[in-house]
Short mmCIF file of C-alpha atoms in Angstrom, two decimals:
data_model
loop_
_atom_site.label_atom_id
_atom_site.label_comp_id
_atom_site.label_asym_id
_atom_site.label_seq_id
_atom_site.Cartn_x
_atom_site.Cartn_y
_atom_site.Cartn_z
CA UNK A 897 -104.47 20.22 -165.38
CA UNK A 898 -104.97 20.54 -161.72
CA UNK A 899 -108.10 22.64 -160.95
CA UNK A 900 -106.62 24.14 -157.79
CA UNK A 901 -103.00 25.30 -158.10
CA UNK A 902 -100.25 27.75 -157.30
CA UNK A 903 -98.84 28.59 -153.79
CA UNK A 904 -99.83 27.44 -150.38
CA UNK A 905 -101.47 28.96 -147.40
CA UNK A 906 -98.58 28.81 -145.08
CA UNK A 907 -99.36 31.85 -143.37
CA UNK A 908 -102.76 30.67 -142.54
CA UNK A 909 -101.48 27.35 -141.53
CA UNK A 910 -98.92 28.74 -139.02
CA UNK A 911 -101.34 28.55 -135.89
CA UNK A 912 -102.79 25.21 -136.53
CA UNK A 913 -99.37 23.88 -137.30
CA UNK A 914 -97.83 25.09 -134.12
CA UNK A 915 -100.43 23.13 -132.05
CA UNK A 916 -100.07 20.04 -134.21
CA UNK A 917 -102.84 20.82 -136.59
CA UNK A 918 -102.76 20.34 -140.47
CA UNK A 919 -102.24 23.11 -142.92
CA UNK A 920 -105.50 24.61 -144.20
CA UNK A 921 -106.32 23.44 -147.79
CA UNK A 922 -106.04 26.16 -150.49
CA UNK A 923 -109.71 26.68 -151.15
CA UNK A 924 -109.83 28.32 -147.68
CA UNK A 925 -108.32 31.44 -149.36
CA UNK A 926 -112.04 31.69 -150.67
CA UNK A 927 -113.07 32.20 -147.05
CA UNK A 928 -114.37 35.89 -147.25
CA UNK A 929 -116.17 35.18 -150.29
CA UNK A 930 -117.65 32.07 -149.00
CA UNK A 931 -118.65 33.94 -145.86
CA UNK A 932 -120.75 36.48 -147.95
CA UNK A 933 -122.33 33.74 -149.95
CA UNK A 934 -123.17 31.74 -146.66
CA UNK A 935 -124.67 34.79 -145.03
CA UNK A 936 -126.82 35.58 -148.08
CA UNK A 937 -128.08 31.89 -148.21
CA UNK A 938 -128.91 32.04 -144.57
CA UNK A 939 -130.78 35.34 -144.79
CA UNK A 940 -133.04 33.78 -147.54
CA UNK A 941 -133.56 30.66 -145.58
CA UNK A 942 -134.30 32.53 -142.30
CA UNK A 943 -136.84 34.53 -144.17
CA UNK A 944 -138.34 31.35 -145.71
CA UNK A 945 -138.43 29.12 -142.64
CA UNK A 946 -139.43 31.72 -140.07
CA UNK A 947 -141.88 34.00 -141.96
CA UNK A 948 -144.04 34.68 -139.04
CA UNK A 949 -141.24 35.37 -136.42
CA UNK A 950 -138.60 36.94 -138.34
CA UNK A 951 -137.85 40.66 -137.38
CA UNK A 952 -136.06 43.51 -139.24
CA UNK A 953 -133.49 43.56 -136.38
CA UNK A 954 -132.70 39.90 -136.73
CA UNK A 955 -131.99 39.99 -140.48
CA UNK A 956 -129.99 43.22 -139.89
CA UNK A 957 -127.85 41.51 -137.43
CA UNK A 958 -127.29 38.58 -139.56
CA UNK A 959 -126.34 40.43 -142.57
CA UNK A 960 -123.98 42.84 -140.50
CA UNK A 961 -122.39 39.77 -138.65
CA UNK A 962 -121.78 38.05 -141.88
CA UNK A 963 -120.02 41.04 -143.40
CA UNK A 964 -117.90 41.71 -140.25
CA UNK A 965 -116.76 37.85 -140.55
CA UNK A 966 -115.83 38.55 -144.08
CA UNK A 967 -113.94 41.72 -143.00
CA UNK A 968 -112.18 39.86 -140.26
CA UNK A 969 -111.10 37.15 -142.68
CA UNK A 970 -109.87 39.67 -145.21
CA UNK A 971 -107.84 41.49 -142.31
CA UNK A 972 -106.50 38.25 -141.13
CA UNK A 973 -105.35 36.97 -144.64
CA UNK A 974 -103.85 40.29 -145.35
CA UNK A 975 -101.91 40.68 -142.13
CA UNK A 976 -100.63 36.99 -142.64
CA UNK A 977 -99.50 37.67 -146.16
CA UNK A 978 -101.67 35.35 -147.83
CA UNK A 979 -101.30 35.44 -151.75
CA UNK A 980 -98.53 37.94 -151.53
CA UNK A 981 -95.05 37.86 -152.59
CA UNK A 982 -93.37 37.17 -149.33
CA UNK A 983 -95.37 33.94 -148.89
CA UNK A 984 -95.12 32.50 -152.38
CA UNK A 985 -97.22 34.85 -154.47
CA UNK A 986 -100.98 34.86 -155.64
CA UNK A 987 -103.23 31.70 -155.15
CA UNK A 988 -104.94 30.69 -158.23
CA UNK A 989 -107.79 28.59 -158.18
CA UNK A 990 -110.11 26.72 -160.77
CA UNK A 991 -107.62 26.67 -163.52
CA UNK A 992 -106.64 30.33 -163.13
CA UNK A 993 -110.28 31.46 -163.05
CA UNK A 994 -110.00 33.12 -159.67
CA UNK A 995 -106.89 34.73 -157.93
CA UNK A 996 -106.52 35.52 -154.24
CA UNK A 997 -103.91 38.09 -153.46
CA UNK A 998 -103.49 41.43 -151.89
CA UNK A 999 -105.68 43.16 -154.34
CA UNK A 1000 -108.46 40.88 -153.95
CA UNK A 1001 -108.23 40.75 -150.13
CA UNK A 1002 -107.87 44.64 -149.91
CA UNK A 1003 -110.99 45.43 -152.06
CA UNK A 1004 -113.04 42.58 -150.38
CA UNK A 1005 -112.36 44.49 -147.09
CA UNK A 1006 -113.72 47.68 -148.53
CA UNK A 1007 -116.93 45.82 -149.62
CA UNK A 1008 -117.43 44.22 -146.31
CA UNK A 1009 -117.09 47.46 -144.49
CA UNK A 1010 -119.66 49.18 -146.76
CA UNK A 1011 -121.89 46.14 -146.49
CA UNK A 1012 -121.88 46.21 -142.70
CA UNK A 1013 -122.65 49.77 -142.44
CA UNK A 1014 -125.43 49.69 -144.96
CA UNK A 1015 -127.01 46.52 -143.10
CA UNK A 1016 -126.88 48.30 -139.75
CA UNK A 1017 -128.51 51.45 -141.18
CA UNK A 1018 -131.15 49.70 -142.87
CA UNK A 1019 -132.50 48.44 -139.74
CA UNK A 1020 -134.13 51.64 -139.05
CA UNK A 1021 -134.47 52.74 -142.76
CA UNK A 1022 -136.67 49.74 -143.40
CA UNK A 1023 -138.40 49.65 -140.06
CA UNK A 1024 -141.98 49.81 -141.64
CA UNK A 1025 -141.48 47.47 -144.16
CA UNK A 1026 -143.40 43.90 -143.56
CA UNK A 1027 -140.73 41.67 -145.69
CA UNK A 1028 -137.07 43.01 -145.48
CA UNK A 1029 -135.74 39.59 -145.81
CA UNK A 1030 -135.11 40.02 -149.78
CA UNK A 1031 -133.46 43.35 -149.28
CA UNK A 1032 -130.80 42.04 -146.86
CA UNK A 1033 -130.29 38.94 -148.87
CA UNK A 1034 -130.00 41.06 -152.15
CA UNK A 1035 -127.35 43.14 -150.48
CA UNK A 1036 -125.22 40.38 -149.22
CA UNK A 1037 -125.53 38.33 -152.37
CA UNK A 1038 -124.52 41.57 -154.32
CA UNK A 1039 -121.44 42.06 -151.97
CA UNK A 1040 -120.67 38.46 -152.71
CA UNK A 1041 -120.41 39.07 -156.42
CA UNK A 1042 -118.27 42.19 -155.75
CA UNK A 1043 -115.76 40.12 -153.88
CA UNK A 1044 -115.63 37.61 -156.66
CA UNK A 1045 -115.20 40.40 -159.18
CA UNK A 1046 -112.05 41.52 -157.24
CA UNK A 1047 -110.84 37.97 -157.26
CA UNK A 1048 -111.54 37.01 -160.88
CA UNK A 1049 -108.57 36.38 -163.16
CA UNK A 1050 -110.51 35.19 -166.40
CA UNK A 1051 -112.71 37.51 -168.59
CA UNK A 1052 -115.50 34.81 -168.31
CA UNK A 1053 -115.48 34.86 -164.57
CA UNK A 1054 -115.33 38.62 -164.71
CA UNK A 1055 -118.50 38.75 -166.80
CA UNK A 1056 -120.24 36.16 -164.76
CA UNK A 1057 -119.27 38.32 -161.35
CA UNK A 1058 -120.32 41.51 -162.95
CA UNK A 1059 -123.80 40.07 -163.48
CA UNK A 1060 -123.93 38.76 -159.92
CA UNK A 1061 -123.55 42.39 -158.87
CA UNK A 1062 -125.85 43.85 -161.42
CA UNK A 1063 -128.84 41.74 -161.13
CA UNK A 1064 -129.40 42.20 -157.46
CA UNK A 1065 -128.52 45.80 -157.73
CA UNK A 1066 -131.28 46.61 -160.23
CA UNK A 1067 -133.78 44.95 -157.83
CA UNK A 1068 -132.29 46.97 -154.80
CA UNK A 1069 -132.86 50.27 -156.62
CA UNK A 1070 -136.42 49.56 -157.30
CA UNK A 1071 -136.88 48.27 -153.86
CA UNK A 1072 -139.44 50.88 -152.81
CA UNK A 1073 -142.31 49.59 -155.14
CA UNK A 1074 -144.88 52.31 -154.08
CA UNK A 1075 -142.15 54.98 -154.67
CA UNK A 1076 -142.39 56.22 -158.28
CA UNK A 1077 -138.78 57.73 -158.22
CA UNK A 1078 -137.40 54.31 -156.94
CA UNK A 1079 -139.01 52.27 -159.71
CA UNK A 1080 -138.17 54.77 -162.27
CA UNK A 1081 -134.56 54.68 -161.14
CA UNK A 1082 -134.41 50.82 -161.21
CA UNK A 1083 -135.89 50.81 -164.71
CA UNK A 1084 -133.32 53.23 -165.86
CA UNK A 1085 -130.40 51.44 -164.32
CA UNK A 1086 -131.56 48.04 -165.84
CA UNK A 1087 -131.67 49.51 -169.36
CA UNK A 1088 -128.47 51.26 -169.23
CA UNK A 1089 -126.71 48.27 -167.44
CA UNK A 1090 -128.02 45.82 -170.08
CA UNK A 1091 -126.63 47.85 -172.87
CA UNK A 1092 -123.54 48.27 -170.94
CA UNK A 1093 -123.12 44.57 -170.27
CA UNK A 1094 -123.71 43.90 -174.06
CA UNK A 1095 -120.90 46.19 -174.99
CA UNK A 1096 -118.57 44.90 -172.40
CA UNK A 1097 -119.17 41.23 -173.33
CA UNK A 1098 -118.63 41.93 -176.92
CA UNK A 1099 -115.46 43.69 -176.15
CA UNK A 1100 -114.29 40.45 -174.32
CA UNK A 1101 -115.38 38.25 -177.30
CA UNK A 1102 -113.03 40.58 -179.59
CA UNK A 1103 -110.18 40.25 -177.15
CA UNK A 1104 -110.82 36.44 -177.32
CA UNK A 1105 -110.79 36.27 -180.86
CA UNK A 1106 -107.55 38.27 -181.06
CA UNK A 1107 -105.54 36.27 -178.29
CA UNK A 1108 -107.32 32.81 -178.15
CA UNK A 1109 -107.82 33.02 -174.25
CA UNK A 1110 -109.84 34.36 -171.66
CA UNK A 1111 -107.52 33.84 -168.77
CA UNK A 1112 -105.70 37.25 -168.12
CA UNK A 1113 -102.11 35.80 -167.90
CA UNK A 1114 -102.61 33.92 -171.36
CA UNK A 1115 -104.28 37.13 -172.91
CA UNK A 1116 -101.00 39.08 -171.65
CA UNK A 1117 -98.75 36.32 -173.24
CA UNK A 1118 -100.44 36.66 -176.53
CA UNK A 1119 -100.73 40.55 -176.57
CA UNK A 1120 -97.05 40.72 -177.82
CA UNK A 1121 -97.80 39.06 -180.92
CA UNK A 1122 -101.09 40.29 -182.20
CA UNK A 1123 -99.84 40.81 -185.80
CA UNK A 1124 -102.87 41.82 -187.95
CA UNK A 1125 -105.35 41.30 -184.96
CA UNK A 1126 -104.14 44.39 -183.14
CA UNK A 1127 -107.02 46.50 -184.51
CA UNK A 1128 -109.54 43.73 -183.25
CA UNK A 1129 -107.82 43.62 -179.96
CA UNK A 1130 -107.78 47.48 -179.90
CA UNK A 1131 -111.70 47.73 -180.49
CA UNK A 1132 -112.19 45.04 -177.82
CA UNK A 1133 -110.13 46.91 -175.19
CA UNK A 1134 -112.10 50.18 -175.91
CA UNK A 1135 -115.46 48.42 -175.46
CA UNK A 1136 -114.40 46.80 -172.21
CA UNK A 1137 -113.23 50.31 -171.11
CA UNK A 1138 -116.87 51.30 -171.68
CA UNK A 1139 -118.09 48.47 -169.67
CA UNK A 1140 -115.67 49.59 -166.74
CA UNK A 1141 -116.83 52.96 -167.12
CA UNK A 1142 -120.34 52.19 -166.41
CA UNK A 1143 -119.57 50.03 -163.33
CA UNK A 1144 -117.50 53.01 -161.79
CA UNK A 1145 -119.85 55.82 -163.06
CA UNK A 1146 -117.09 57.22 -165.24
CA UNK A 1147 -117.35 59.46 -168.33
CA UNK A 1148 -118.86 58.72 -170.92
CA UNK A 1149 -121.22 56.20 -169.16
CA UNK A 1150 -121.83 58.17 -165.97
CA UNK A 1151 -125.24 59.68 -166.87
CA UNK A 1152 -127.16 56.98 -165.00
CA UNK A 1153 -125.58 57.74 -161.61
CA UNK A 1154 -127.42 60.85 -160.71
CA UNK A 1155 -130.91 59.41 -161.66
CA UNK A 1156 -130.22 56.04 -159.89
CA UNK A 1157 -128.72 57.44 -156.66
CA UNK A 1158 -131.56 59.98 -156.35
CA UNK A 1159 -134.37 57.59 -156.82
CA UNK A 1160 -132.88 54.55 -155.02
CA UNK A 1161 -133.29 54.21 -151.22
CA UNK A 1162 -130.37 56.13 -149.65
CA UNK A 1163 -128.78 52.94 -148.06
CA UNK A 1164 -128.64 51.41 -151.51
CA UNK A 1165 -127.32 54.72 -153.10
CA UNK A 1166 -124.53 54.40 -150.37
CA UNK A 1167 -123.92 50.73 -151.21
CA UNK A 1168 -123.61 51.27 -155.02
CA UNK A 1169 -121.56 54.43 -154.87
CA UNK A 1170 -119.27 52.88 -152.41
CA UNK A 1171 -118.82 49.09 -152.63
CA UNK A 1172 -119.92 48.62 -156.20
CA UNK A 1173 -117.71 51.38 -157.40
CA UNK A 1174 -114.69 49.90 -155.45
CA UNK A 1175 -115.37 46.40 -157.04
CA UNK A 1176 -115.33 48.01 -160.66
CA UNK A 1177 -111.90 49.64 -160.11
CA UNK A 1178 -110.71 46.32 -158.39
CA UNK A 1179 -111.29 44.44 -161.55
CA UNK A 1180 -110.16 47.35 -163.92
CA UNK A 1181 -106.93 47.51 -161.97
CA UNK A 1182 -106.31 43.73 -162.38
CA UNK A 1183 -107.47 43.40 -166.03
CA UNK A 1184 -105.31 46.24 -167.24
CA UNK A 1185 -102.29 45.51 -165.50
CA UNK A 1186 -102.24 41.85 -165.92
CA UNK A 1187 -103.93 41.25 -169.36
CA UNK A 1188 -102.69 44.23 -171.27
CA UNK A 1189 -99.14 44.93 -170.34
CA UNK A 1190 -98.28 48.75 -171.13
CA UNK A 1191 -95.40 48.24 -173.09
CA UNK A 1192 -96.93 45.61 -175.23
CA UNK A 1193 -100.13 47.36 -175.66
CA UNK A 1194 -98.69 50.75 -176.55
CA UNK A 1195 -96.34 48.85 -179.04
CA UNK A 1196 -99.26 47.97 -181.14
CA UNK A 1197 -101.17 51.21 -180.89
CA UNK A 1198 -103.37 50.41 -177.85
CA UNK A 1199 -102.23 53.19 -175.40
CA UNK A 1200 -104.99 52.50 -172.77
CA UNK A 1201 -103.26 54.58 -170.06
CA UNK A 1202 -103.87 57.77 -172.25
CA UNK A 1203 -107.46 56.78 -172.67
CA UNK A 1204 -107.66 56.49 -169.05
CA UNK A 1205 -105.87 59.94 -168.60
CA UNK A 1206 -108.65 61.55 -170.82
CA UNK A 1207 -111.31 59.89 -168.93
CA UNK A 1208 -109.86 60.92 -165.70
CA UNK A 1209 -109.84 64.42 -166.51
CA UNK A 1210 -113.27 64.69 -168.03
CA UNK A 1211 -114.73 62.71 -165.21
CA UNK A 1212 -113.53 64.59 -162.34
CA UNK A 1213 -114.19 67.85 -164.03
CA UNK A 1214 -117.59 67.20 -165.28
CA UNK A 1215 -118.64 65.46 -161.82
CA UNK A 1216 -117.40 68.50 -159.74
CA UNK A 1217 -118.78 71.26 -162.08
CA UNK A 1218 -122.14 69.41 -162.25
CA UNK A 1219 -122.32 68.92 -158.41
CA UNK A 1220 -121.66 72.55 -157.91
CA UNK A 1221 -124.90 73.63 -159.57
CA UNK A 1222 -127.32 71.16 -157.84
CA UNK A 1223 -129.82 72.19 -155.49
CA UNK A 1224 -130.54 68.75 -153.91
CA UNK A 1225 -127.85 67.20 -151.54
CA UNK A 1226 -128.41 63.57 -152.56
CA UNK A 1227 -128.05 64.49 -156.18
CA UNK A 1228 -125.04 66.61 -155.41
CA UNK A 1229 -123.47 63.70 -153.68
CA UNK A 1230 -124.18 61.57 -156.78
CA UNK A 1231 -122.32 63.99 -158.91
CA UNK A 1232 -119.57 64.13 -156.43
CA UNK A 1233 -119.12 60.29 -156.57
CA UNK A 1234 -118.53 60.72 -160.41
CA UNK A 1235 -115.96 63.44 -159.51
CA UNK A 1236 -114.35 60.84 -156.99
CA UNK A 1237 -114.26 58.12 -159.71
CA UNK A 1238 -112.13 60.57 -161.83
CA UNK A 1239 -109.64 60.85 -158.94
CA UNK A 1240 -109.76 56.88 -158.73
CA UNK A 1241 -108.90 56.89 -162.32
CA UNK A 1242 -105.61 58.40 -161.88
CA UNK A 1243 -104.52 55.10 -160.59
CA UNK A 1244 -104.75 53.81 -164.24
CA UNK A 1245 -104.00 56.99 -166.03
CA UNK A 1246 -100.50 57.80 -164.17
CA UNK A 1247 -99.11 54.59 -165.37
CA UNK A 1248 -96.16 54.20 -167.73
CA UNK A 1249 -94.01 51.24 -169.10
CA UNK A 1250 -91.55 50.53 -166.55
CA UNK A 1251 -92.52 53.47 -164.42
CA UNK A 1252 -90.73 53.29 -161.18
CA UNK A 1253 -93.75 54.56 -159.13
CA UNK A 1254 -96.62 52.48 -160.87
CA UNK A 1255 -97.30 50.48 -157.56
CA UNK A 1256 -97.34 53.60 -155.63
CA UNK A 1257 -99.80 55.55 -157.62
CA UNK A 1258 -102.13 52.52 -158.17
CA UNK A 1259 -101.83 51.81 -154.50
CA UNK A 1260 -102.78 55.38 -153.42
CA UNK A 1261 -105.89 55.00 -155.66
CA UNK A 1262 -106.72 51.87 -153.71
CA UNK A 1263 -106.25 53.64 -150.41
CA UNK A 1264 -108.43 56.45 -151.48
CA UNK A 1265 -111.20 54.10 -152.30
CA UNK A 1266 -110.83 52.75 -148.71
CA UNK A 1267 -111.34 56.12 -147.36
CA UNK A 1268 -113.85 56.83 -149.68
CA UNK A 1269 -115.80 53.93 -148.61
CA UNK A 1270 -116.26 55.29 -145.19
CA UNK A 1271 -116.78 59.10 -145.93
CA UNK A 1272 -119.10 58.61 -148.90
CA UNK A 1273 -121.10 55.68 -147.27
CA UNK A 1274 -121.59 57.93 -144.11
CA UNK A 1275 -122.88 60.79 -146.15
CA UNK A 1276 -125.53 59.03 -148.06
CA UNK A 1277 -126.58 57.20 -144.72
CA UNK A 1278 -127.13 60.79 -143.22
CA UNK A 1279 -129.25 61.56 -146.14
CA UNK A 1280 -131.11 58.27 -145.21
CA UNK A 1281 -131.70 59.59 -141.69
CA UNK A 1282 -133.07 62.86 -143.17
CA UNK A 1283 -135.16 61.10 -145.41
CA UNK A 1284 -136.65 58.87 -142.65
CA UNK A 1285 -137.31 62.26 -140.62
CA UNK A 1286 -139.19 63.52 -143.70
CA UNK A 1287 -137.23 66.59 -144.10
CA UNK A 1288 -136.83 67.92 -147.65
CA UNK A 1289 -133.98 67.25 -150.12
CA UNK A 1290 -132.63 70.64 -150.86
CA UNK A 1291 -129.93 72.53 -149.32
CA UNK A 1292 -132.41 74.86 -147.90
CA UNK A 1293 -134.22 72.02 -146.22
CA UNK A 1294 -131.24 71.21 -144.21
CA UNK A 1295 -130.89 74.64 -142.59
CA UNK A 1296 -130.53 74.40 -138.89
CA UNK A 1297 -130.26 70.65 -138.74
CA UNK A 1298 -127.17 71.04 -136.44
CA UNK A 1299 -129.38 72.57 -133.81
CA UNK A 1300 -131.55 69.65 -133.41
CA UNK A 1301 -129.39 66.89 -134.56
CA UNK A 1302 -125.84 67.91 -133.50
CA UNK A 1303 -124.10 64.56 -133.33
CA UNK A 1304 -125.28 63.55 -136.76
CA UNK A 1305 -124.38 66.89 -138.30
CA UNK A 1306 -120.91 66.83 -136.86
CA UNK A 1307 -120.51 63.38 -138.57
CA UNK A 1308 -121.99 64.96 -141.87
CA UNK A 1309 -119.40 67.90 -141.44
CA UNK A 1310 -116.70 65.46 -141.10
CA UNK A 1311 -117.71 63.59 -144.22
CA UNK A 1312 -117.93 66.86 -146.10
CA UNK A 1313 -114.61 68.24 -145.32
CA UNK A 1314 -113.07 64.74 -145.91
CA UNK A 1315 -114.51 64.41 -149.34
CA UNK A 1316 -113.25 67.64 -150.13
CA UNK A 1317 -109.67 66.54 -149.08
CA UNK A 1318 -109.20 69.08 -146.19
CA UNK A 1319 -106.77 68.15 -143.21
CA UNK A 1320 -106.74 66.52 -140.77
CA UNK A 1321 -109.27 64.03 -142.21
CA UNK A 1322 -108.70 60.68 -144.26
CA UNK A 1323 -109.66 62.28 -147.55
CA UNK A 1324 -106.72 64.75 -147.37
CA UNK A 1325 -104.04 62.10 -146.87
CA UNK A 1326 -105.61 59.55 -149.38
CA UNK A 1327 -105.69 62.66 -152.03
CA UNK A 1328 -102.25 63.71 -151.00
CA UNK A 1329 -100.64 60.25 -151.57
CA UNK A 1330 -102.69 59.86 -154.87
CA UNK A 1331 -101.55 63.14 -156.40
CA UNK A 1332 -97.95 62.65 -155.18
CA UNK A 1333 -97.75 59.23 -156.80
CA UNK A 1334 -98.92 60.83 -160.10
CA UNK A 1335 -96.22 63.54 -159.82
CA UNK A 1336 -93.59 61.11 -158.96
CA UNK A 1337 -94.54 58.86 -162.09
CA UNK A 1338 -94.20 62.11 -164.29
CA UNK A 1339 -97.88 62.99 -164.70
CA UNK A 1340 -97.82 66.36 -162.64
CA UNK A 1341 -100.41 67.73 -164.95
CA UNK A 1342 -102.87 65.13 -163.87
CA UNK A 1343 -102.32 65.75 -160.34
CA UNK A 1344 -102.72 69.49 -160.97
CA UNK A 1345 -105.96 69.00 -162.56
CA UNK A 1346 -107.13 66.70 -159.67
CA UNK A 1347 -106.07 69.46 -157.13
CA UNK A 1348 -107.89 72.06 -158.93
CA UNK A 1349 -111.12 69.97 -158.95
CA UNK A 1350 -110.67 69.33 -155.23
CA UNK A 1351 -110.49 73.22 -154.56
CA UNK A 1352 -113.81 73.52 -156.64
CA UNK A 1353 -115.53 70.67 -154.70
CA UNK A 1354 -114.93 72.51 -151.40
CA UNK A 1355 -117.51 75.11 -152.73
CA UNK A 1356 -120.50 72.54 -153.03
CA UNK A 1357 -119.44 70.51 -149.78
CA UNK A 1358 -119.21 73.80 -147.68
CA UNK A 1359 -122.90 74.49 -148.63
CA UNK A 1360 -123.96 71.51 -146.80
CA UNK A 1361 -121.94 72.52 -143.89
CA UNK A 1362 -123.25 76.21 -144.14
CA UNK A 1363 -126.78 74.84 -144.15
CA UNK A 1364 -126.37 72.64 -141.11
CA UNK A 1365 -124.77 75.10 -138.82
CA UNK A 1366 -125.19 78.68 -140.01
CA UNK A 1367 -128.62 79.09 -141.81
CA UNK A 1368 -131.72 79.57 -139.81
CA UNK A 1369 -133.81 76.56 -139.17
CA UNK A 1370 -137.02 75.94 -140.95
CA UNK A 1371 -140.57 74.60 -139.85
CA UNK A 1372 -139.77 71.07 -141.35
CA UNK A 1373 -137.31 70.43 -138.58
CA UNK A 1374 -140.40 69.75 -136.32
CA UNK A 1375 -140.44 66.25 -138.00
CA UNK A 1376 -136.98 65.63 -136.36
CA UNK A 1377 -138.59 63.89 -133.30
CA UNK A 1378 -136.75 60.47 -133.23
CA UNK A 1379 -133.24 59.17 -132.98
CA UNK A 1380 -133.11 56.06 -135.24
CA UNK A 1381 -130.28 54.17 -133.11
CA UNK A 1382 -129.17 51.96 -135.76
CA UNK A 1383 -128.89 54.74 -138.42
CA UNK A 1384 -127.17 57.05 -135.84
CA UNK A 1385 -124.63 54.19 -134.97
CA UNK A 1386 -123.73 53.51 -138.46
CA UNK A 1387 -123.21 57.22 -139.30
CA UNK A 1388 -121.10 58.00 -136.11
CA UNK A 1389 -119.03 54.80 -136.77
CA UNK A 1390 -118.38 55.93 -140.22
CA UNK A 1391 -117.42 59.37 -138.97
CA UNK A 1392 -115.15 58.04 -136.45
CA UNK A 1393 -113.48 55.58 -138.94
CA UNK A 1394 -112.87 58.80 -141.40
CA UNK A 1395 -111.00 60.56 -138.50
CA UNK A 1396 -109.31 57.61 -137.05
CA UNK A 1397 -107.90 56.44 -140.29
CA UNK A 1398 -105.46 59.38 -139.93
CA UNK A 1399 -103.23 57.72 -137.45
CA UNK A 1400 -103.79 54.37 -139.22
CA UNK A 1401 -103.25 55.49 -142.71
CA UNK A 1402 -99.74 54.26 -142.71
CA UNK A 1403 -100.49 50.64 -142.70
CA UNK A 1404 -103.31 51.11 -145.09
CA UNK A 1405 -101.34 52.86 -147.76
CA UNK A 1406 -98.41 50.46 -147.35
CA UNK A 1407 -100.78 47.32 -147.82
CA UNK A 1408 -102.42 48.97 -150.85
CA UNK A 1409 -99.11 49.82 -152.41
CA UNK A 1410 -97.71 46.14 -151.74
CA UNK A 1411 -100.76 44.75 -153.31
CA UNK A 1412 -100.65 47.16 -156.31
CA UNK A 1413 -96.79 46.58 -156.85
CA UNK A 1414 -97.20 42.80 -156.96
CA UNK A 1415 -99.51 43.23 -160.01
CA UNK A 1416 -96.65 44.60 -161.99
CA UNK A 1417 -94.36 41.73 -161.13
#
């Protein structure tokens, strides 16, 4: 068998061919992933070779440029139609262990955007750290694992990529070695993650026992003829769902998220709650649509869309109700991220065998995760700025911040209203298409529950806005005596993107829907 197979990169080869150049080889489809890997290795090398002349600024710039190169490559490939039906279909590499298609490129772009914002913001957040090299390399290498996770089409590759993401993440959460909260959060994350990985890999082994393969397409082919092994496969699927629930901070494996996001450095919280969550959904979308066809799975009693429907309702409801009673802003955002995982789960829960709008509802979930990457990352980076100022963590501590940091507070207001789903911000349109897709596919009740939860979320998001602009300032605001340029810039860019996505949402939702529709053949 040829190790590299499937369609060509004709769209990528178009420009060089017109000037007499040769078509690009198929392995160049891995360009976005390779760019992140090269950047991570460059950061490690730079930190090692120039230990006395390295600066936080240099390392931040290298990480941000590498992420932006990945974003540019992903955008170019998407625009050129690489790996999409119009140009010959998905590109499979290494005996179908990796697949480059619209889904992989779309989620790689999300990961790259979040990584770039976090790398820029960390320049100020880590300004007083003597050895920030390992931080940037861990972030970029974790991002490379996320991009690989979005492209993995073998259960073995998925597990390896999952660990490539998890191991750096544990270290990043505990990065503040002298901060007891950070170290404790890292330990909790590691323990829960280890158990989750064990459950996930055991689920993979059961699916392998029932189907005889780890490649998703081969698993799907065997799923229609499980006979007496249907029960074994069913248990394996349930255990894999538990593994995905951990990665996306969904019920019932959500309890780690508030503890970890609260204790971790705020840029790390932004990275995990946005990029890591997106990567988790990317692989879940691929696995359950490609490996476990709905009609075949339901026929043998494995109704995974029903399981995801239950999880979606529980996750969005628990996340929003828990967020509503929090007293600390960072912890509120942690529970809010759980609620948004519930919304994104609609992309799996509202699917049906032969559903005419399956691609639309999954594409809308992908588009929501794209917008969420900007607004959630921006919100956590605002908290990073507040932490750097030494302002407290509670809603009361944020009182009057709008009077001393108006631009940043305007950005935070944009994030809060967009997360709540208010027009004219990007969050409104992503939720609108997501709920509309569920309704058109026959899951109106799921959309109704999502809409009710969005209404509830407006209560706790508006508490932040009220504190920023209406409540009287406290003495703690005297600490706001600096304007960290990089942090400010990252927050403002995220806010502008959250607003600018309004006129550009058409191409985003079209690209996402096209990528999702291709998964259903």
